mmCIF file of C-alpha atoms in Angstrom:
data_model
loop_
_atom_site.group_PDB
_atom_site.id
_atom_site.type_symbol
_atom_site.label_atom_id
_atom_site.label_comp_id
_atom_site.label_asym_id
_atom_site.label_seq_id
_atom_site.Cartn_x
_atom_site.Cartn_y
_atom_site.Cartn_z
ATOM 1 C CA UNK A 1 4.110 0.952 -9.300
ATOM 2 C CA UNK A 2 4.257 4.512 -7.934
ATOM 3 C CA UNK A 3 2.507 4.165 -4.584
ATOM 4 C CA UNK A 4 1.820 7.862 -4.131
ATOM 5 C CA UNK A 5 0.274 8.120 -7.593
ATOM 6 C CA UNK A 6 -1.816 5.010 -6.923
ATOM 7 C CA UNK A 7 -3.090 6.438 -3.630
ATOM 8 C CA UNK A 8 -3.783 9.868 -5.105
ATOM 9 C CA UNK A 9 -5.713 8.532 -8.077
ATOM 10 C CA UNK A 10 -7.633 5.971 -6.047
ATOM 11 C CA UNK A 11 -8.806 8.441 -3.390
ATOM 12 C CA UNK A 12 -9.620 11.088 -5.983
ATOM 13 C CA UNK A 13 -11.638 8.629 -8.072
ATOM 14 C CA UNK A 14 -13.587 7.384 -5.032
ATOM 15 C CA UNK A 15 -14.371 10.941 -3.927
ATOM 16 C CA UNK A 16 -15.648 11.785 -7.406
ATOM 17 C CA UNK A 17 -18.111 8.877 -7.313
ATOM 18 C CA UNK A 18 -20.073 10.097 -4.284
ATOM 19 C CA UNK A 19 -22.839 12.601 -4.856
ATOM 20 C CA UNK A 20 -23.339 15.044 -1.967
ATOM 21 C CA UNK A 21 -26.853 13.661 -1.425
ATOM 22 C CA UNK A 22 -25.388 10.203 -0.816
ATOM 23 C CA UNK A 23 -23.344 11.646 2.040
ATOM 24 C CA UNK A 24 -26.264 13.607 3.477
ATOM 25 C CA UNK A 25 -24.922 16.936 2.228
ATOM 26 C CA UNK A 26 -26.633 19.670 0.180
ATOM 27 C CA UNK A 27 -25.711 19.565 -3.491
ATOM 28 C CA UNK A 28 -25.497 23.333 -3.985
ATOM 29 C CA UNK A 29 -25.133 24.986 -7.377
ATOM 30 C CA UNK A 30 -21.465 25.996 -7.515
ATOM 31 C CA UNK A 31 -19.776 22.614 -7.748
ATOM 32 C CA UNK A 32 -17.125 22.597 -10.450
ATOM 33 C CA UNK A 33 -16.196 18.917 -10.126
ATOM 34 C CA UNK A 34 -18.277 15.773 -9.600
ATOM 35 C CA UNK A 35 -18.577 14.193 -6.206
ATOM 36 C CA UNK A 36 -17.524 15.528 -2.842
ATOM 37 C CA UNK A 37 -15.100 18.312 -2.077
ATOM 38 C CA UNK A 38 -11.949 17.522 -0.091
ATOM 39 C CA UNK A 39 -13.261 19.617 2.769
ATOM 40 C CA UNK A 40 -16.444 17.535 2.892
ATOM 41 C CA UNK A 41 -14.551 14.246 3.015
ATOM 42 C CA UNK A 42 -12.332 15.681 5.749
ATOM 43 C CA UNK A 43 -15.375 16.674 7.793
ATOM 44 C CA UNK A 44 -17.007 13.274 7.333
ATOM 45 C CA UNK A 45 -13.763 11.536 8.390
ATOM 46 C CA UNK A 46 -13.281 13.954 11.315
ATOM 47 C CA UNK A 47 -9.815 15.078 10.215
ATOM 48 C CA UNK A 48 -8.529 18.484 9.190
ATOM 49 C CA UNK A 49 -8.745 19.583 5.573
ATOM 50 C CA UNK A 50 -4.958 19.941 5.511
ATOM 51 C CA UNK A 51 -4.472 16.401 6.784
ATOM 52 C CA UNK A 52 -6.900 14.885 4.302
ATOM 53 C CA UNK A 53 -5.279 16.873 1.473
ATOM 54 C CA UNK A 54 -1.953 15.304 2.513
ATOM 55 C CA UNK A 55 -3.519 11.835 2.297
ATOM 56 C CA UNK A 56 -5.005 12.547 -1.109
ATOM 57 C CA UNK A 57 -1.612 13.693 -2.362
ATOM 58 C CA UNK A 58 -0.574 10.103 -1.764
ATOM 59 C CA UNK A 59 1.071 10.286 1.648
ATOM 60 C CA UNK A 60 -0.303 7.268 3.514
ATOM 61 C CA UNK A 61 2.891 6.294 5.330
ATOM 62 C CA UNK A 62 2.281 6.087 9.067
ATOM 63 C CA UNK A 63 -1.459 6.720 8.878
ATOM 64 C CA UNK A 64 -3.251 4.979 11.734
ATOM 65 C CA UNK A 65 -5.807 2.212 11.133
ATOM 66 C CA UNK A 66 -8.458 4.406 12.792
ATOM 67 C CA UNK A 67 -7.910 7.215 10.280
ATOM 68 C CA UNK A 68 -7.907 4.786 7.352
ATOM 69 C CA UNK A 69 -11.191 3.347 8.573
ATOM 70 C CA UNK A 70 -12.666 6.833 8.987
ATOM 71 C CA UNK A 71 -11.647 7.741 5.428
ATOM 72 C CA UNK A 72 -13.101 4.460 4.161
ATOM 73 C CA UNK A 73 -16.410 5.257 5.842
ATOM 74 C CA UNK A 74 -16.429 8.832 4.528
ATOM 75 C CA UNK A 75 -15.812 7.590 0.988
ATOM 76 C CA UNK A 76 -18.346 4.778 1.436
ATOM 77 C CA UNK A 77 -15.827 2.163 0.304
ATOM 78 C CA UNK A 78 -17.030 -1.401 -0.122
ATOM 79 C CA UNK A 79 -15.088 -4.354 1.292
ATOM 80 C CA UNK A 80 -12.831 -4.696 -1.762
ATOM 81 C CA UNK A 81 -12.087 -0.958 -1.872
ATOM 82 C CA UNK A 82 -11.381 -0.859 1.877
ATOM 83 C CA UNK A 83 -8.956 -3.777 1.533
ATOM 84 C CA UNK A 84 -7.299 -2.015 -1.411
ATOM 85 C CA UNK A 85 -6.826 1.161 0.648
ATOM 86 C CA UNK A 86 -5.228 -0.861 3.452
ATOM 87 C CA UNK A 87 -2.932 -2.596 0.966
ATOM 88 C CA UNK A 88 -1.843 0.775 -0.408
ATOM 89 C CA UNK A 89 -1.163 2.006 3.134
ATOM 90 C CA UNK A 90 0.896 -1.112 3.926
ATOM 91 C CA UNK A 91 2.945 -0.573 0.795
ATOM 92 C CA UNK A 92 3.455 3.088 1.692
ATOM 93 C CA UNK A 93 4.974 2.355 5.098
ATOM 94 C CA UNK A 94 6.881 -0.737 3.955
ATOM 95 C CA UNK A 95 5.008 -3.204 6.144
ATOM 96 C CA UNK A 96 4.054 -5.263 3.109
ATOM 97 C CA UNK A 97 7.695 -6.176 2.666
ATOM 98 C CA UNK A 98 7.560 -7.905 6.036
ATOM 99 C CA UNK A 99 4.178 -9.589 5.730
ATOM 100 C CA UNK A 100 3.925 -10.647 2.095
ATOM 101 C CA UNK A 101 5.448 -13.966 1.047
ATOM 102 C CA UNK A 102 7.919 -13.621 -1.798
ATOM 103 C CA UNK A 103 7.009 -16.266 -4.326
ATOM 104 C CA UNK A 104 7.921 -16.502 -7.995
ATOM 105 C CA UNK A 105 4.551 -17.512 -9.401
ATOM 106 C CA UNK A 106 5.971 -17.696 -12.937
ATOM 107 C CA UNK A 107 8.004 -20.718 -11.828
ATOM 108 C CA UNK A 108 5.266 -22.204 -9.666
ATOM 109 C CA UNK A 109 4.331 -25.775 -10.486
ATOM 110 C CA UNK A 110 1.276 -27.559 -9.096
ATOM 111 C CA UNK A 111 2.009 -30.323 -6.637
ATOM 112 C CA UNK A 112 0.839 -33.610 -8.053
ATOM 113 C CA UNK A 113 -1.820 -33.929 -5.344
ATOM 114 C CA UNK A 114 -3.308 -30.590 -6.483
ATOM 115 C CA UNK A 115 -3.503 -31.908 -10.028
ATOM 116 C CA UNK A 116 -5.231 -34.999 -8.632
ATOM 117 C CA UNK A 117 -7.795 -32.706 -6.973
ATOM 118 C CA UNK A 118 -8.387 -30.809 -10.219
ATOM 119 C CA UNK A 119 -8.690 -34.025 -12.212
ATOM 120 C CA UNK A 120 -11.192 -35.372 -9.678
ATOM 121 C CA UNK A 121 -13.580 -32.562 -10.687
ATOM 122 C CA UNK A 122 -15.241 -34.085 -13.734
ATOM 123 C CA UNK A 123 -18.549 -32.180 -13.992
ATOM 124 C CA UNK A 124 -17.126 -28.702 -14.555
ATOM 125 C CA UNK A 125 -14.005 -26.713 -15.454
ATOM 126 C CA UNK A 126 -11.584 -26.372 -12.521
ATOM 127 C CA UNK A 127 -8.368 -24.374 -12.655
ATOM 128 C CA UNK A 128 -5.816 -22.429 -10.633
ATOM 129 C CA UNK A 129 -4.862 -18.849 -11.512
ATOM 130 C CA UNK A 130 -2.739 -16.157 -9.943
ATOM 131 C CA UNK A 131 -3.570 -12.473 -9.494
ATOM 132 C CA UNK A 132 -2.175 -11.694 -12.951
ATOM 133 C CA UNK A 133 -4.818 -14.067 -14.363
ATOM 134 C CA UNK A 134 -2.287 -16.629 -15.608
ATOM 135 C CA UNK A 135 -3.783 -20.123 -15.925
ATOM 136 C CA UNK A 136 -1.344 -22.226 -13.911
ATOM 137 C CA UNK A 137 -3.091 -25.600 -13.649
ATOM 138 C CA UNK A 138 -6.357 -27.025 -14.972
ATOM 139 C CA UNK A 139 -8.408 -30.163 -15.347
ATOM 140 C CA UNK A 140 -9.246 -31.584 -18.771
ATOM 141 C CA UNK A 141 -12.619 -29.848 -18.894
ATOM 142 C CA UNK A 142 -11.068 -26.439 -18.120
ATOM 143 C CA UNK A 143 -8.520 -26.906 -20.908
ATOM 144 C CA UNK A 144 -11.361 -27.744 -23.306
ATOM 145 C CA UNK A 145 -13.421 -24.829 -21.960
ATOM 146 C CA UNK A 146 -10.538 -22.370 -22.482
ATOM 147 C CA UNK A 147 -9.376 -23.879 -25.761
ATOM 148 C CA UNK A 148 -9.455 -20.408 -27.387
ATOM 149 C CA UNK A 149 -7.125 -19.076 -24.679
ATOM 150 C CA UNK A 150 -4.646 -21.903 -25.145
ATOM 151 C CA UNK A 151 -4.973 -21.854 -28.959
ATOM 152 C CA UNK A 152 -2.962 -18.645 -29.367
ATOM 153 C CA UNK A 153 0.614 -18.669 -28.103
ATOM 154 C CA UNK A 154 0.414 -14.891 -27.868
ATOM 155 C CA UNK A 155 -2.103 -15.164 -25.038
ATOM 156 C CA UNK A 156 0.513 -16.957 -22.918
ATOM 157 C CA UNK A 157 -2.353 -18.757 -21.130
ATOM 158 C CA UNK A 158 -3.330 -15.429 -19.587
ATOM 159 C CA UNK A 159 -7.019 -14.526 -19.326
ATOM 160 C CA UNK A 160 -6.403 -10.765 -19.415
ATOM 161 C CA UNK A 161 -4.376 -10.936 -22.623
ATOM 162 C CA UNK A 162 -7.099 -13.091 -24.131
ATOM 163 C CA UNK A 163 -9.778 -10.653 -22.978
ATOM 164 C CA UNK A 164 -8.218 -7.532 -24.493
ATOM 165 C CA UNK A 165 -5.932 -8.683 -27.297
ATOM 166 C CA UNK A 166 -7.608 -11.738 -28.813
ATOM 167 C CA UNK A 167 -10.662 -11.126 -31.074
ATOM 168 C CA UNK A 168 -11.976 -14.576 -30.070
ATOM 169 C CA UNK A 169 -12.830 -13.176 -26.646
ATOM 170 C CA UNK A 170 -15.688 -11.133 -28.143
ATOM 171 C CA UNK A 171 -17.434 -14.375 -29.043
ATOM 172 C CA UNK A 172 -16.432 -16.299 -25.933
ATOM 173 C CA UNK A 173 -17.785 -13.604 -23.575
ATOM 174 C CA UNK A 174 -21.314 -12.557 -24.691
ATOM 175 C CA UNK A 175 -21.201 -9.920 -21.944
ATOM 176 C CA UNK A 176 -17.793 -8.703 -23.073
ATOM 177 C CA UNK A 177 -17.927 -5.245 -21.487
ATOM 178 C CA UNK A 178 -18.823 -6.681 -18.088
ATOM 179 C CA UNK A 179 -16.145 -9.367 -18.367
ATOM 180 C CA UNK A 180 -13.606 -6.693 -19.269
ATOM 181 C CA UNK A 181 -14.552 -4.651 -16.192
ATOM 182 C CA UNK A 182 -14.090 -7.719 -13.990
ATOM 183 C CA UNK A 183 -10.711 -8.591 -15.506
ATOM 184 C CA UNK A 184 -9.303 -5.118 -14.922
ATOM 185 C CA UNK A 185 -10.675 -4.933 -11.380
ATOM 186 C CA UNK A 186 -8.916 -8.227 -10.579
ATOM 187 C CA UNK A 187 -5.615 -6.867 -11.906
ATOM 188 C CA UNK A 188 -6.072 -3.555 -10.085
ATOM 189 C CA UNK A 189 -6.778 -5.426 -6.839
ATOM 190 C CA UNK A 190 -3.635 -7.495 -7.346
ATOM 191 C CA UNK A 191 -1.603 -4.332 -7.966
ATOM 192 C CA UNK A 192 -2.610 -3.081 -4.529
ATOM 193 C CA UNK A 193 -1.972 -6.441 -2.877
ATOM 194 C CA UNK A 194 1.350 -7.139 -4.620
ATOM 195 C CA UNK A 195 2.793 -3.818 -5.803
ATOM 196 C CA UNK A 196 6.284 -5.200 -6.471
ATOM 197 C CA UNK A 197 5.229 -7.866 -8.987
ATOM 198 C CA UNK A 198 7.303 -7.143 -12.104
ATOM 199 C CA UNK A 199 5.256 -9.585 -14.167
ATOM 200 C CA UNK A 200 2.124 -7.620 -13.313
ATOM 201 C CA UNK A 201 3.825 -4.318 -14.167
ATOM 202 C CA UNK A 202 4.849 -5.720 -17.535
ATOM 203 C CA UNK A 203 1.365 -7.074 -18.248
ATOM 204 C CA UNK A 204 -0.332 -3.781 -17.362
ATOM 205 C CA UNK A 205 2.147 -1.890 -19.531
ATOM 206 C CA UNK A 206 1.560 -4.219 -22.466
ATOM 207 C CA UNK A 207 -2.222 -4.056 -22.234
ATOM 208 C CA UNK A 208 -2.234 -0.284 -21.696
ATOM 209 C CA UNK A 209 -0.158 0.166 -24.842
ATOM 210 C CA UNK A 210 -2.142 -2.209 -27.029
ATOM 211 C CA UNK A 211 -5.733 -1.801 -25.830
ATOM 212 C CA UNK A 212 -7.716 1.421 -25.455
ATOM 213 C CA UNK A 213 -10.444 -0.553 -23.685
ATOM 214 C CA UNK A 214 -7.973 -1.736 -21.056
ATOM 215 C CA UNK A 215 -6.312 1.644 -20.624
ATOM 216 C CA UNK A 216 -9.632 3.392 -19.981
ATOM 217 C CA UNK A 217 -10.701 0.821 -17.418
ATOM 218 C CA UNK A 218 -7.323 0.794 -15.688
ATOM 219 C CA UNK A 219 -7.601 4.529 -15.154
ATOM 220 C CA UNK A 220 -10.898 4.082 -13.313
ATOM 221 C CA UNK A 221 -9.131 2.420 -10.327
ATOM 222 C CA UNK A 222 -12.018 0.015 -9.690
ATOM 223 C CA UNK A 223 -11.321 -3.037 -7.513
ATOM 224 C CA UNK A 224 -13.430 -5.990 -6.456
ATOM 225 C CA UNK A 225 -13.467 -9.320 -4.657
ATOM 226 C CA UNK A 226 -14.121 -12.038 -7.216
ATOM 227 C CA UNK A 227 -15.268 -15.054 -5.225
ATOM 228 C CA UNK A 228 -18.651 -16.215 -6.450
ATOM 229 C CA UNK A 229 -21.207 -15.417 -9.123
ATOM 230 C CA UNK A 230 -22.647 -16.403 -12.502
ATOM 231 C CA UNK A 231 -21.261 -15.765 -15.986
ATOM 232 C CA UNK A 232 -22.364 -16.367 -19.565
ATOM 233 C CA UNK A 233 -20.070 -17.900 -22.164
ATOM 234 C CA UNK A 234 -20.280 -19.032 -25.774
ATOM 235 C CA UNK A 235 -18.055 -22.004 -26.547
ATOM 236 C CA UNK A 236 -17.309 -22.608 -30.208
ATOM 237 C CA UNK A 237 -18.230 -26.298 -29.916
ATOM 238 C CA UNK A 238 -21.156 -26.520 -27.486
ATOM 239 C CA UNK A 239 -22.682 -23.041 -27.751
ATOM 240 C CA UNK A 240 -24.105 -20.929 -24.937
ATOM 241 C CA UNK A 241 -23.308 -21.755 -21.312
ATOM 242 C CA UNK A 242 -24.488 -20.054 -18.125
ATOM 243 C CA UNK A 243 -22.212 -21.165 -15.314
ATOM 244 C CA UNK A 244 -21.902 -20.440 -11.619
ATOM 245 C CA UNK A 245 -18.413 -20.149 -10.196
ATOM 246 C CA UNK A 246 -16.731 -20.375 -6.817
ATOM 247 C CA UNK A 247 -13.227 -19.016 -6.253
ATOM 248 C CA UNK A 248 -11.273 -20.463 -3.330
ATOM 249 C CA UNK A 249 -8.097 -18.871 -1.995
ATOM 250 C CA UNK A 250 -5.370 -21.500 -1.633
ATOM 251 C CA UNK A 251 -3.982 -21.568 1.899
ATOM 252 C CA UNK A 252 -0.898 -23.513 0.802
ATOM 253 C CA UNK A 253 -0.092 -21.000 -1.962
ATOM 254 C CA UNK A 254 -1.048 -17.427 -0.967
ATOM 255 C CA UNK A 255 -2.119 -15.317 -3.912
ATOM 256 C CA UNK A 256 -3.437 -18.225 -5.955
ATOM 257 C CA UNK A 257 -7.122 -19.001 -6.491
ATOM 258 C CA UNK A 258 -8.769 -22.313 -7.343
ATOM 259 C CA UNK A 259 -11.929 -21.715 -9.383
ATOM 260 C CA UNK A 260 -14.629 -24.231 -10.255
ATOM 261 C CA UNK A 261 -17.432 -23.610 -12.762
ATOM 262 C CA UNK A 262 -20.678 -25.559 -12.461
ATOM 263 C CA UNK A 263 -24.069 -25.544 -14.176
ATOM 264 C CA UNK A 264 -27.520 -25.640 -12.634
ATOM 265 C CA UNK A 265 -28.652 -29.274 -12.388
ATOM 266 C CA UNK A 266 -31.013 -30.204 -15.182
ATOM 267 C CA UNK A 267 -30.254 -27.085 -17.204
ATOM 268 C CA UNK A 268 -29.220 -26.776 -20.836
ATOM 269 C CA UNK A 269 -25.825 -25.596 -19.597
ATOM 270 C CA UNK A 270 -25.348 -28.820 -17.635
ATOM 271 C CA UNK A 271 -25.997 -30.745 -20.845
ATOM 272 C CA UNK A 272 -23.558 -28.398 -22.596
ATOM 273 C CA UNK A 273 -20.829 -29.283 -20.108
ATOM 274 C CA UNK A 274 -21.504 -32.981 -20.707
ATOM 275 C CA UNK A 275 -21.114 -32.404 -24.438
ATOM 276 C CA UNK A 276 -17.930 -30.441 -23.788
ATOM 277 C CA UNK A 277 -16.540 -33.313 -21.742
ATOM 278 C CA UNK A 278 -17.319 -35.734 -24.578
ATOM 279 C CA UNK A 279 -15.669 -33.411 -27.080
ATOM 280 C CA UNK A 280 -12.636 -32.959 -24.810
ATOM 281 C CA UNK A 281 -12.191 -36.733 -24.667
ATOM 282 C CA UNK A 282 -11.608 -36.728 -28.434
ATOM 283 C CA UNK A 283 -9.103 -33.843 -28.357
ATOM 284 C CA UNK A 284 -5.546 -33.408 -27.181
ATOM 285 C CA UNK A 285 -6.371 -31.030 -24.312
ATOM 286 C CA UNK A 286 -3.275 -31.734 -22.237
ATOM 287 C CA UNK A 287 -1.499 -28.715 -20.857
ATOM 288 C CA UNK A 288 1.770 -27.666 -22.527
ATOM 289 C CA UNK A 289 3.691 -29.035 -19.501
ATOM 290 C CA UNK A 290 1.893 -32.352 -19.752
ATOM 291 C CA UNK A 291 2.461 -32.544 -23.498
ATOM 292 C CA UNK A 292 6.187 -32.311 -22.879
ATOM 293 C CA UNK A 293 6.182 -34.876 -20.101
ATOM 294 C CA UNK A 294 7.361 -38.452 -20.603
#
């Protein structure tokens, strides 16, 4: 992806989100654009207007960590946005080429001990995904949980394709708009962290072409850390589920995340997961790789 364009659009979009009052500045009556002016961000970051204008044109190569941190403070970036800015700066000066492991996740196969770990989780869906939101490995309950995702070959076991291109996602995600925001923010975060991923470029291009909802969200440049929280789902077999999730970064495979969904003990959702497990036991929920195994 074009690093300078990414930097320019990200900084511009963050500046537009901050009202002058949020930065302790008078709002005035002659503002022609939303948010802060470049000169105001420059003053808050203690750099010259000319220098900040250079940064906002996309020129982050060689910018010191202190200046990046000052800009992050001036723009009131959260942790995910600050990390994204640093990733963009690393890509601009080429340091990411030295620090990022080169791994072909499309060819990645789970070690059998990882599959054992996933299969040992029997009370909730457990799966491994990459930053492109490809489902790479799963336990039986996750395959039953995501049966709609696996049901269509066109989804290619990818949660983002399912979200934006498969009508079944509107039923599966009762809070579809929120889920769509999260999906795009995960992909946008990955684009900053791994800007040379051709598979990600191709996915973004496909979704931008085929989905207005994706294209609008992608243009917002929102990023986020997606580690823990609660989501609502509607499974076609067991109905409504409210599940908590924990996402764990895999130290042995950088860039991959192991996610486990669980239900509150004693809740209707816990009973729903038990029913899902019973249903899964009657189905062929093996992964495509396992179905082809001897």
